[in-house]
Coordinates of C-alpha atoms and ligand atoms in Angstrom, one line a residue:
X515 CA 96.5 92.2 111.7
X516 CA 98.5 95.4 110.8
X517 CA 98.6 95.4 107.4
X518 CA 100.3 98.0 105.1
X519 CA 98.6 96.9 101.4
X520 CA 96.9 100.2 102.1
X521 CA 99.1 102.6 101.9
X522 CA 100.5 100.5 98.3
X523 CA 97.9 101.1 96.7
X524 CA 99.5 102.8 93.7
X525 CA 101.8 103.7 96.2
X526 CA 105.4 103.2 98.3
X527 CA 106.2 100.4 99.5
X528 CA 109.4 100.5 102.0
X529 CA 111.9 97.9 103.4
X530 CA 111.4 95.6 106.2
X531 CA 114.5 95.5 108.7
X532 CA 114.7 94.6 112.5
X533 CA 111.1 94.1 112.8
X534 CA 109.9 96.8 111.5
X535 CA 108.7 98.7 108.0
X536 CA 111.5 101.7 107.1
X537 CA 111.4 103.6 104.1
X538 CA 115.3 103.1 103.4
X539 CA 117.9 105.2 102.1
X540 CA 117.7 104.9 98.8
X541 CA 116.4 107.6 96.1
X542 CA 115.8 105.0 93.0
X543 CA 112.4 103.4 92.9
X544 CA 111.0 100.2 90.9
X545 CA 107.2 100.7 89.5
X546 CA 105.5 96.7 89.5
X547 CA 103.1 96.3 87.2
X548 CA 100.1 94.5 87.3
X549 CA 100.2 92.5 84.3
X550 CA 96.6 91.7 83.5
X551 CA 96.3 95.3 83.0
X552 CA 99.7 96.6 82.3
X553 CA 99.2 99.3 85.0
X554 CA 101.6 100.3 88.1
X555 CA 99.8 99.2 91.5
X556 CA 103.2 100.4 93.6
X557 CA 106.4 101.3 93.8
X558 CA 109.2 100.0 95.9
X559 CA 112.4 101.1 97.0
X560 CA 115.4 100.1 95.5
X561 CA 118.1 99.1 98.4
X562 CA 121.4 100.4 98.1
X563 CA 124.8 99.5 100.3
X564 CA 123.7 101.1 103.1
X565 CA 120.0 99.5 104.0
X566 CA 121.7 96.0 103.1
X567 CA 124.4 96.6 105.8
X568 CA 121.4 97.6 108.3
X569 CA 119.4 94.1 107.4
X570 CA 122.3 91.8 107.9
X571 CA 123.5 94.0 110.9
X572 CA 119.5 93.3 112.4
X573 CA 120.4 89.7 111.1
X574 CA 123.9 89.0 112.7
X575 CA 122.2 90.7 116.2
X576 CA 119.0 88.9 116.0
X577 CA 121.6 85.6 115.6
X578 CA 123.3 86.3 118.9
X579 CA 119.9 87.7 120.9
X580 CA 119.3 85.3 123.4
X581 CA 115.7 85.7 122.3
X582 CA 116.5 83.6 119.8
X583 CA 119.3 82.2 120.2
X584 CA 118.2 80.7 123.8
X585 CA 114.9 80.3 122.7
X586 CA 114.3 76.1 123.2
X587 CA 114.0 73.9 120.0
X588 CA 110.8 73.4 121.1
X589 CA 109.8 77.0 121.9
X590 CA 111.8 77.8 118.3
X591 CA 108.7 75.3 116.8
X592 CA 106.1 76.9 118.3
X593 CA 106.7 80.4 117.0
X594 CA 107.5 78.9 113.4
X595 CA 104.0 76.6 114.1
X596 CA 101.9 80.1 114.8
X597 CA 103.6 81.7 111.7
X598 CA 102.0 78.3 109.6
X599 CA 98.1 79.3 111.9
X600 CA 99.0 82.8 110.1
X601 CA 99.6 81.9 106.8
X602 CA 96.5 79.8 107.3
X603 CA 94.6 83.0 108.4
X604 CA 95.6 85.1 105.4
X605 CA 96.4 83.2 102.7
X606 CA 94.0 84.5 100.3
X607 CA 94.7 87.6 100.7
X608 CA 98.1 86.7 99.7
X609 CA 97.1 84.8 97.2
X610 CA 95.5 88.0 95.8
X611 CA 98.5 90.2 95.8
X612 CA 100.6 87.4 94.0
X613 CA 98.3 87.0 91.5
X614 CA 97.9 90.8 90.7
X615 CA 101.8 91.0 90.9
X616 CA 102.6 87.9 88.4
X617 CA 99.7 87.4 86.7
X618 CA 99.4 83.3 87.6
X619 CA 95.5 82.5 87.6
X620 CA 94.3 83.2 91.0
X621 CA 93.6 79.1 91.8
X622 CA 97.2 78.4 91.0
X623 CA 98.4 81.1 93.6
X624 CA 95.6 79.7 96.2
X625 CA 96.8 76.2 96.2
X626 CA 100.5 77.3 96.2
X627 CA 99.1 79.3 99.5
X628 CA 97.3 76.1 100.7
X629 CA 100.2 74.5 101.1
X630 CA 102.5 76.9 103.2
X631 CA 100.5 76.4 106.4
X632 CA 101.3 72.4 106.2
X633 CA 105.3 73.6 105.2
X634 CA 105.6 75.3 108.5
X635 CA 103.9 73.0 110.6
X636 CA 106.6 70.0 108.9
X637 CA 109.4 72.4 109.9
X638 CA 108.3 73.6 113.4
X639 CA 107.8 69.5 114.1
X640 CA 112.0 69.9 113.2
X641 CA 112.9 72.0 114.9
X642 CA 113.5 69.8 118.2
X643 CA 114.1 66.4 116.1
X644 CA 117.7 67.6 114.9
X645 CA 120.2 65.5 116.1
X646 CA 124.1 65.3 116.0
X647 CA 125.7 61.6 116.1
X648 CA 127.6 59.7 118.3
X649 CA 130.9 58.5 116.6
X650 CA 133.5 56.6 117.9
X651 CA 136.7 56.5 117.5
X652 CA 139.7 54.2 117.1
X653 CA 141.2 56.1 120.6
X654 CA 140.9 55.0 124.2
X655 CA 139.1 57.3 126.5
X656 CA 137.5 59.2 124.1
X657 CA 134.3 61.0 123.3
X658 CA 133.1 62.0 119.6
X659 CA 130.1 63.6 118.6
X660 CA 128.6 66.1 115.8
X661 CA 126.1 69.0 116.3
X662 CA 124.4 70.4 114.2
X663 CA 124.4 74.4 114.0
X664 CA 123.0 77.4 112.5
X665 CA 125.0 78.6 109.6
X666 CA 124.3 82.1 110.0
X667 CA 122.8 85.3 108.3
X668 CA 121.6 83.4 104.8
X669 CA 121.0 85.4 102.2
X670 CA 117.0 84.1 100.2
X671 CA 117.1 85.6 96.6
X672 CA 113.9 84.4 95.0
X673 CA 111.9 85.2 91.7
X674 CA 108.8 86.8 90.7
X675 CA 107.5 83.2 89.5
X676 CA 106.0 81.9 93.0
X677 CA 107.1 84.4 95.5
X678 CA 105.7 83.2 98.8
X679 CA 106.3 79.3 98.0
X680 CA 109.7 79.6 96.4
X681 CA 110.7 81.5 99.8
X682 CA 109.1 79.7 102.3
X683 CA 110.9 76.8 100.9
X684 CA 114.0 78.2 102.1
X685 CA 112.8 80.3 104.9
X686 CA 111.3 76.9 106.9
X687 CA 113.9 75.0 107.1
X688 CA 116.1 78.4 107.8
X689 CA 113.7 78.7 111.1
X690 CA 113.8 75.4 112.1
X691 CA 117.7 75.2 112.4
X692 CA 118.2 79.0 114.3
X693 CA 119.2 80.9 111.6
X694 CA 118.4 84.2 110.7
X695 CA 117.7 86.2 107.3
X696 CA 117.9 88.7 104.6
X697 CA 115.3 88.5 101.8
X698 CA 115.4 90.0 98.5
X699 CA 112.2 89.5 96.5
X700 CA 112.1 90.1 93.2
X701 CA 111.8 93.8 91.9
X702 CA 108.6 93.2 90.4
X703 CA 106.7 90.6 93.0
X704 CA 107.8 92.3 96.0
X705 CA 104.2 93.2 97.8
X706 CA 103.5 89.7 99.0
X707 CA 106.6 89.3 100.9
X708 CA 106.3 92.1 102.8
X709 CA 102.6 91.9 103.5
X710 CA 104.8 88.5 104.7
X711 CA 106.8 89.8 107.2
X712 CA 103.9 91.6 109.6
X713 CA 103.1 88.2 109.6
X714 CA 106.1 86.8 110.4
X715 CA 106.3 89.8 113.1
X716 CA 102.9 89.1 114.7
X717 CA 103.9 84.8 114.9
X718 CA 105.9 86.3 117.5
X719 CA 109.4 85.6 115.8
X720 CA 111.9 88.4 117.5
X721 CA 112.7 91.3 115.4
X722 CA 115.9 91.0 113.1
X723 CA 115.2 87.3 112.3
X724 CA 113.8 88.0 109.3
X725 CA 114.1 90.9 107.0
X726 CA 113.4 92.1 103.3
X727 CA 115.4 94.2 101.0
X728 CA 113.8 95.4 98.1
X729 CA 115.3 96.6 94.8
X730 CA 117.0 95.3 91.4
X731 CA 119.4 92.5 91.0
X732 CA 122.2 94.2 90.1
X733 CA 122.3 96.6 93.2
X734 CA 120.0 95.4 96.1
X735 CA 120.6 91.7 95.2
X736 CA 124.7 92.2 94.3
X737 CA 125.0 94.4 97.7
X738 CA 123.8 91.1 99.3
X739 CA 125.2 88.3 98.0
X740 CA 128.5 90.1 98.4
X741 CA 127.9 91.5 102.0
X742 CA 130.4 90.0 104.1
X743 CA 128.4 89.0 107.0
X744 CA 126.2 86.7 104.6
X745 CA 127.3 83.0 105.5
X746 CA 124.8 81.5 102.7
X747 CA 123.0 82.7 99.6
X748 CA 119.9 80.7 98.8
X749 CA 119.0 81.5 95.2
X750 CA 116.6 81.3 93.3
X751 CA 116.1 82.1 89.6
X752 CA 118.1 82.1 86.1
X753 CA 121.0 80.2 85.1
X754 CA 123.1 83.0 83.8
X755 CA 122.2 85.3 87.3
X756 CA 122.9 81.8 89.5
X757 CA 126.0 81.8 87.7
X758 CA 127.3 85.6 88.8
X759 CA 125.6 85.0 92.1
X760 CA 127.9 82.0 92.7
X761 CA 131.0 84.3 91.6
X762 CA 130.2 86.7 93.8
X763 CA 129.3 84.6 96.6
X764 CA 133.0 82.9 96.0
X765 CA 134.7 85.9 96.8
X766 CA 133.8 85.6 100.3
X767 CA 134.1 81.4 100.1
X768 CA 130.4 81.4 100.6
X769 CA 128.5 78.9 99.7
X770 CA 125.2 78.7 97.7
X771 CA 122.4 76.8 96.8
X772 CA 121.1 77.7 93.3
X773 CA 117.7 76.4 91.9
X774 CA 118.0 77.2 88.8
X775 CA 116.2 77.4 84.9
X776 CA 115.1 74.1 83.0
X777 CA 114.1 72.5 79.7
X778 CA 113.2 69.7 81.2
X779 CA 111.6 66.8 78.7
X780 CA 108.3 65.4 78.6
X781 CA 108.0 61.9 76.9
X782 CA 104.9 60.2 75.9
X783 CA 105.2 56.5 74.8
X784 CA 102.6 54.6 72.7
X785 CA 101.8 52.2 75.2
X786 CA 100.3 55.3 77.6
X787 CA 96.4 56.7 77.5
X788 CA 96.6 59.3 74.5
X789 CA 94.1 61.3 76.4
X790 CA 96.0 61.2 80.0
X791 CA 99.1 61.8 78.5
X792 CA 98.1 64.8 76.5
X793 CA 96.3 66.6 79.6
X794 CA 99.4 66.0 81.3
X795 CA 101.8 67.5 78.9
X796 CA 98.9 70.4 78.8
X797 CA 99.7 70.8 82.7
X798 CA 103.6 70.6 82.4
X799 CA 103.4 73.6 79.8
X800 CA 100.5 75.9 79.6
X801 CA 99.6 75.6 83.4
X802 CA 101.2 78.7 85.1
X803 CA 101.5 79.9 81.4
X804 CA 105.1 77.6 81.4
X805 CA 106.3 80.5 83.7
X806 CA 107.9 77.5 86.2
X807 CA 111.4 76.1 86.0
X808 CA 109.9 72.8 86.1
X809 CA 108.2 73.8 82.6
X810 CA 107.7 70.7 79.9
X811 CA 108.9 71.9 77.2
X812 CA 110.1 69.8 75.4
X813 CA 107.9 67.1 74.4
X814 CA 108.8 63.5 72.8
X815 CA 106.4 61.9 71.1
X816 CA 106.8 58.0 69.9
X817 CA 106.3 57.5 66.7
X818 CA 103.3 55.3 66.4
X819 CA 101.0 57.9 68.7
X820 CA 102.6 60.9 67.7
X821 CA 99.4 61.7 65.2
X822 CA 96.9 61.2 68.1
X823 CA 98.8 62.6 70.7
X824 CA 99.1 65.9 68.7
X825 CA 96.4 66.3 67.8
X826 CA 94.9 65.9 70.6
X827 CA 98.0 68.5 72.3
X828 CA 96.0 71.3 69.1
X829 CA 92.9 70.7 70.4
X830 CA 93.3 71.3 73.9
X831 CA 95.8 74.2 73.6
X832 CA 93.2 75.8 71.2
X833 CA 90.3 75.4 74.1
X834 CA 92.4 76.7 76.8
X835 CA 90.5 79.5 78.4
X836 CA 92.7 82.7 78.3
X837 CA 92.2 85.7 80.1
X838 CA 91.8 87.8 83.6
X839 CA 93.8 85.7 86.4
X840 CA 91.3 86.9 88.8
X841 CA 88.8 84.7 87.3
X842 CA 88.5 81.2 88.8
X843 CA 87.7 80.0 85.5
X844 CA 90.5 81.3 83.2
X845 CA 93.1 78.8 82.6
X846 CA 96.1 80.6 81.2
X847 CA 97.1 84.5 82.2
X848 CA 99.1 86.9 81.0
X849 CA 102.9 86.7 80.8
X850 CA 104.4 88.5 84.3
X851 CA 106.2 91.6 82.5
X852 CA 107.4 93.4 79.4
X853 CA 110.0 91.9 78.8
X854 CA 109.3 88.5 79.6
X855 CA 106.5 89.3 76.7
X856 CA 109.6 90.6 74.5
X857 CA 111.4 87.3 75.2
X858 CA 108.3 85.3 74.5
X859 CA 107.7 86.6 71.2
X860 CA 111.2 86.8 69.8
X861 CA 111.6 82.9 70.7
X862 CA 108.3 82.4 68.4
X863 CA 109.8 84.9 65.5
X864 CA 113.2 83.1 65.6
X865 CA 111.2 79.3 65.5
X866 CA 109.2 80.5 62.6
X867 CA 112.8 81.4 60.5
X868 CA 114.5 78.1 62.3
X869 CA 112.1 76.6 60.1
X870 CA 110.0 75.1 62.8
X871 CA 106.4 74.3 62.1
X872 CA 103.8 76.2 64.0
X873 CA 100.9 74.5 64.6
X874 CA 98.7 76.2 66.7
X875 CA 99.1 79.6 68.8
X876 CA 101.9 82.3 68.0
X877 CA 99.8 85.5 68.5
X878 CA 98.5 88.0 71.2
X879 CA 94.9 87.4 71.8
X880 CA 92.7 90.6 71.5
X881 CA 89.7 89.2 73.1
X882 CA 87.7 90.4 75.5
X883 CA 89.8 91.2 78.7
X884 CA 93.4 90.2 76.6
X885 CA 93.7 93.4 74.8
X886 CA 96.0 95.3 77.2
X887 CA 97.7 92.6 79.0
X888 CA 101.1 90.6 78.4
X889 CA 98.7 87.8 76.7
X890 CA 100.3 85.2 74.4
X891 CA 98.3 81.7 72.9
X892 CA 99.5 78.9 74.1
X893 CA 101.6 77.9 71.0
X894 CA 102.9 74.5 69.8
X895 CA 105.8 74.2 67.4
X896 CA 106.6 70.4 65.1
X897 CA 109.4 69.6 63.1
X898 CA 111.5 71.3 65.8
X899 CA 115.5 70.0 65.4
X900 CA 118.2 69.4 68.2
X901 CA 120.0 72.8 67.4
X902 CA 117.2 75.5 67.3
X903 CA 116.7 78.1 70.0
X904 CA 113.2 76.3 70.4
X905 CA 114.6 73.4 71.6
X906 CA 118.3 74.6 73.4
X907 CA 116.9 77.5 75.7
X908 CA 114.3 77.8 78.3
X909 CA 111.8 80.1 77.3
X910 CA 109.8 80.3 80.5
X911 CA 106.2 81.0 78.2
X912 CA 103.2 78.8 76.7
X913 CA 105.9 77.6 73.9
X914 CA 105.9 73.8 73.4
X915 CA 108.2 71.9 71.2
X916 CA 107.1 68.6 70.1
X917 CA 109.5 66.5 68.7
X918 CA 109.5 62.5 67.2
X919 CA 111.0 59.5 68.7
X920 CA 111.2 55.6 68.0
X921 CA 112.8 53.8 70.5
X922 CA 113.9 53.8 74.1
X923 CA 117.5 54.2 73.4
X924 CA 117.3 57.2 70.8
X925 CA 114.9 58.9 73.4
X926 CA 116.8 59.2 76.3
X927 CA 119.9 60.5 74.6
X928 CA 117.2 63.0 73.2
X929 CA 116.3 64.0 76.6
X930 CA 119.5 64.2 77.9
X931 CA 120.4 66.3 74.6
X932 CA 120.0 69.8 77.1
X933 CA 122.4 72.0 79.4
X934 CA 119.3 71.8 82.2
X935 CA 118.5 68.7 84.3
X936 CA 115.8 69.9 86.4
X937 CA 112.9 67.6 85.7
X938 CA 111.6 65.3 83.8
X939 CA 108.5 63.2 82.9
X940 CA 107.3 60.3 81.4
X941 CA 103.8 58.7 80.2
X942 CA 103.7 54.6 79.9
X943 CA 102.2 51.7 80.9
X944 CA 105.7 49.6 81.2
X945 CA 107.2 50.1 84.5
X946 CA 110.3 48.7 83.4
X947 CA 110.6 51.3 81.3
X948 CA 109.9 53.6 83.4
X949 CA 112.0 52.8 86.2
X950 CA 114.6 52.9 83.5
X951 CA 113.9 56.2 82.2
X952 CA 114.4 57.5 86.0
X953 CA 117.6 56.0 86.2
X954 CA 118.4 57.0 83.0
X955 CA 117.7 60.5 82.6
X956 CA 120.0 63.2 84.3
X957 CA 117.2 65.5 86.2
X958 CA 116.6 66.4 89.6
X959 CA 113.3 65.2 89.5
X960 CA 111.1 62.5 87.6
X961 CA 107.3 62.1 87.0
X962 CA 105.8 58.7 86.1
X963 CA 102.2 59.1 84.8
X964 CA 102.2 62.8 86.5
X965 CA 103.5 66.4 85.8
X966 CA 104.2 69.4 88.1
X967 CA 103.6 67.1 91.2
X968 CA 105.8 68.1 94.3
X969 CA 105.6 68.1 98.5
X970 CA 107.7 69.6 100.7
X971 CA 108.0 66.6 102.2
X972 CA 110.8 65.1 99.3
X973 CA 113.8 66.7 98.1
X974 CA 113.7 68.9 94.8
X975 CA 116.8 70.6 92.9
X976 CA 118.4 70.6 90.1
X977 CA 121.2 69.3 88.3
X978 CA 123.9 70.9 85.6
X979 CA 123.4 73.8 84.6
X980 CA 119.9 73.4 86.8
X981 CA 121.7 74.3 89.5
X982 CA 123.3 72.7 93.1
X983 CA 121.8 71.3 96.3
X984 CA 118.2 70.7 97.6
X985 CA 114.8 72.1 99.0
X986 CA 112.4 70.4 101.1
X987 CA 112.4 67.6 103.5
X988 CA 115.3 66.6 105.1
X989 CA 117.7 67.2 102.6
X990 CA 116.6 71.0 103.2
X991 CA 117.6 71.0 106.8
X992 CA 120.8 70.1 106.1
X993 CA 121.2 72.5 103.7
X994 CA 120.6 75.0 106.0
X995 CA 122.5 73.8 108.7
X996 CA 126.5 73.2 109.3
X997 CA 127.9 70.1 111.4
X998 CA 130.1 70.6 113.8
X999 CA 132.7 67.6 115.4
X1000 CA 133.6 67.8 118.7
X1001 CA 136.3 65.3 120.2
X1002 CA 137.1 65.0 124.5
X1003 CA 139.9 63.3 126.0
X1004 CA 138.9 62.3 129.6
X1005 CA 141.7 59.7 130.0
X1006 CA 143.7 62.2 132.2
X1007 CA 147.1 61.3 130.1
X1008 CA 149.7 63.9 128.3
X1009 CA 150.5 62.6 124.9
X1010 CA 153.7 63.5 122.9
X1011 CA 152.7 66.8 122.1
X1012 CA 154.7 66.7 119.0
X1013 CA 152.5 64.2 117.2
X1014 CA 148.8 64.5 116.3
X1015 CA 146.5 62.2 117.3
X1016 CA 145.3 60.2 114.8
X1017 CA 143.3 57.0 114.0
Ligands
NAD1447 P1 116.3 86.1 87.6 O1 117.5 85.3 87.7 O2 116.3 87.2 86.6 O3 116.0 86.8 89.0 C1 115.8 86.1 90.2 C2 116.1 87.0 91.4 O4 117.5 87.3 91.4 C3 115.4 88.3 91.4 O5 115.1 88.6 92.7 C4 116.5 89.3 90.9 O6 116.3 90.6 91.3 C5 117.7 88.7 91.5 N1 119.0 89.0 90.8 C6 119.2 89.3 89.5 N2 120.5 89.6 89.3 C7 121.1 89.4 90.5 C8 122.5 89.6 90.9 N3 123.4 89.9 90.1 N4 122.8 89.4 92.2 C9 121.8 89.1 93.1 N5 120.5 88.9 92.8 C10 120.2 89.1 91.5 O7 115.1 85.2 87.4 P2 113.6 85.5 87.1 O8 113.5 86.0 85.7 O9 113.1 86.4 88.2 O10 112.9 84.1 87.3 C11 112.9 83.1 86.3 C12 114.0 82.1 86.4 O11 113.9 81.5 87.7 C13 113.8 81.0 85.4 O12 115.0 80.7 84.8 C14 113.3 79.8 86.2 O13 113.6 78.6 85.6 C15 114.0 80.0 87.5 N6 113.3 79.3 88.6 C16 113.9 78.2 89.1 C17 113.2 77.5 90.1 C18 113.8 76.3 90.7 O14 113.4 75.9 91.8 N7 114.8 75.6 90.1 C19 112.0 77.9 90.6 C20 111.4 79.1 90.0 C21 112.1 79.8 89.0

């Protein structure tokens, strides 16, 4: 495979547009930083107007190219089928990059690879299974269907969290359904997606159906998401940037689907296993350093096992294994940039005068290996109250906020107590209780007796302020996808032309 990590080696990346690498037009460049050492690895360009118009240009040509536009559903499978064989092929590699880019632990970034092959096999399999329907109509003589359609150029704006699996979430179903794409990475996890695309190029996929911009937010991304050939922004990321994104995506009645920030709750009854429930709140909040939008941050703790669970929450934070991602045996990394670090610590400084307790974790380890990195302790905060930062806003860091509760009623208007409904997740026994807690509880997702569990076989999105419409599964073909009604007359008659038809 051609590969072109080589030449980033502290060193340039460039864009990817119509199939091939270009260095694009721009003069700004953006250093990213590999955290576990706090030293630049490359440097990519920063797009301006002028690449963005060349990508969806490719895009909009590669949409009419018979190549791919004529190609067979079946044909269209294959090629996305030999990009899964790929991914297969070089996953680790990927892995690699990702976790030298973001600073998850390397077995994180190897399952999350693990899984893309099986994610572009479900979406080649598809490609040739999407059907319009048959609908008929209160009219003599008449023929009514729906297709189903390519919406267009969309526009995949992803974060630095999970790079490859947040876009190929978008990308498969995007393949599957004809359409072609412009991809902005984020400015500081940018390598993996375009080690991506000479993938994506050698699967045999004709040139201009995929493409990457590289850059900032606030010019490459912007230039995007208001580019008038865009016919969809896929976005994921921050409340406050989904928020301008959808602005700007209205100005050219675009629409979006934004998968979005969380403070999603994490409830442990007394009837559950202490020991279960505590690993799993462990895994909804220190895993992936709580750098995920599915993050359990807020933890509810009924009264009677509150003491055990805790303590049992201290203990394991204090034994989680911190330091170099790269080692199979490190459990948390270091946070993914500066300022994420900033973030992190100014959340614990403004807890502390809240007047939250904290009980274990606050600091910057200086052990061995953690000295120059973004390192924080995983940190657990009690006597946390409704109105406090700790509780309100997502923090995306190793920052858990443990709060009491008595009875079923007080806890779900608790958990419902948040501008986010992304997820949520419950331990008990009681499956009444449980089934009413789903129900209950206004997040896109729940987890009974599990944590940060998901396929991309079943939908996953958000809902308020976490964001509109789904990934994965079915739900993310139509998503990606636009019905079409068609209506023929073969009865041979002329109507009154003065009347429209209807019934
Ligand atoms: P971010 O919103 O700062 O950036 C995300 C992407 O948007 C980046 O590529 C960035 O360059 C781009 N961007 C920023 N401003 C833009 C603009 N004005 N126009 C177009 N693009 C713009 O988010 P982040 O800090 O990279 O990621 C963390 C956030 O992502 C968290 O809030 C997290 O919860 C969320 N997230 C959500 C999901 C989900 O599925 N719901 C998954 C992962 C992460």
């Amino acid at each position: 495979m051609k590969t072109i990590l080589h030449h980033a080696e502290a060193g340039q990346y460039g864009l990817f547009i119509d199939g091939d690498y270009v260095p694009g037009s721009a003069r700004q460049y953006v250093d990213s930083i590999n955290p576990a050492r706090n030293t630049t690895w490359y440097t990519i360009t920063d797009a301006g107007h002028a690449d963005v118009d060349q990508a969806v240009a490719a895009a909009a040509r590669a949409l009419r190219n018979p190549a791919w536009r004529s190609l067979t559903q079946t044909a269209r499978g294959g090629l996305i089928r030999r990009l899964g064989d790929l991914l297969a092929v070089h996953g680790e590699r990927l892995a690699e990059i990702e976790t030298r880019d973001n600073g998850k632990l390397i077995r994180e970034m190897r399952a999350q690879m693990a899984s893309l092959p099986d994610t572009y096999y479900y979406h080649a399999g598809m490609a040739d299974k999407l059907t319009g329907e048959t609908i008929p109509v209160n009219k003599t003589d008449t023929f009514n269907f729906t297709l189903r359609e390519p919406i267009g150029v969309v526009a995949i704006i992803v974060p630095w969290n999970s790079p490859l699996y947040l876009l190929s979430s978008v990308l498969a179903p995007c393949l599957a359904v004809g359409n072609t794409v412009v991809v902005k990475p984020a400015e500081n996890t940018t390598a993996s997606t375009l080690e991506f695309a000479a993938l994506v190029r050698e699967s045999g996929i004709p040139d201009g159906v995929f493409n990457v911009v590289t850059g900032l937010g606030e010019t490459a991304g912007e230039a995007l998401v208001r580019h008038p050939g865009i016919s969809k922004v896929a976005f994921t990321g921050g409340t406050e940037t989904g928020r301008k994104i959808a602005r700007n995506a209205a100005e050219n009645l675009v629409p979006c689907t934004l998968e979005l920030g969380g403070k999603s709750p994490h409830v442990v009854f007394d009837d559950s296993d202490p020991e279960r429930a505590a690993s799993g709140i462990v895994s909804g909040i220190f895993a992936a350093g709580g750098q995920t939008c599915i993050a359990g941050s807020r933890c509810f703790l009924q009264e009677a096992i509150y003491d055990t669970v805790l303590d049992l929450l201290v203990q394991k934070a204090r034994a989680v294994v911190v330091g170099d991602p790269m080692d199979p045996q490190t459990q948390l990394g270091p946070l993914a940039l500066h300022s994420q670090l900033d973030k992190v610590k100014d959340h614990i400084r403004t807890a502390r005068q809240d007047g939250a307790t904290l009980v274990t974790g606050g600091r910057q380890p200086v052990g061995e290996g953690c000295a120059e990195g973004l390192y924080i302790e995983p940190t657990v905060f009690t006597e946390v109250t409704r109105d406090m930062r700790l509780a309100r806003e997502e923090i995306f860091g190793p920052v858990l906020a443990v709060m009491p509760f008595s009875d079923e009623a007080e806890l779900i208007r608790k958990a419902n107590d948040t501008v986010y409904g992304l997820a949520a997740g419950i331990w008990t026994r009681d499956i009444d209780r449980a089934l009413r807690f789903a129900r209950d509880v206004d997040a896109g997702t729940i987890w009974i007796n599990t944590y940060r569990n998901a396929s991309f076989l079943s939908p996953f999105g958000g809902f308020k302020q976490s964001g509109y419409g789904k990934h994965n599964g079915m739900e993310g073909i139509r998503e990606y996808s636009r019905l079409k009604n068609v209506l023929v007359d073969y009865s041979g008659q002329t109507p009154d032309p003065f009347v429209m038809k209807l019934g």
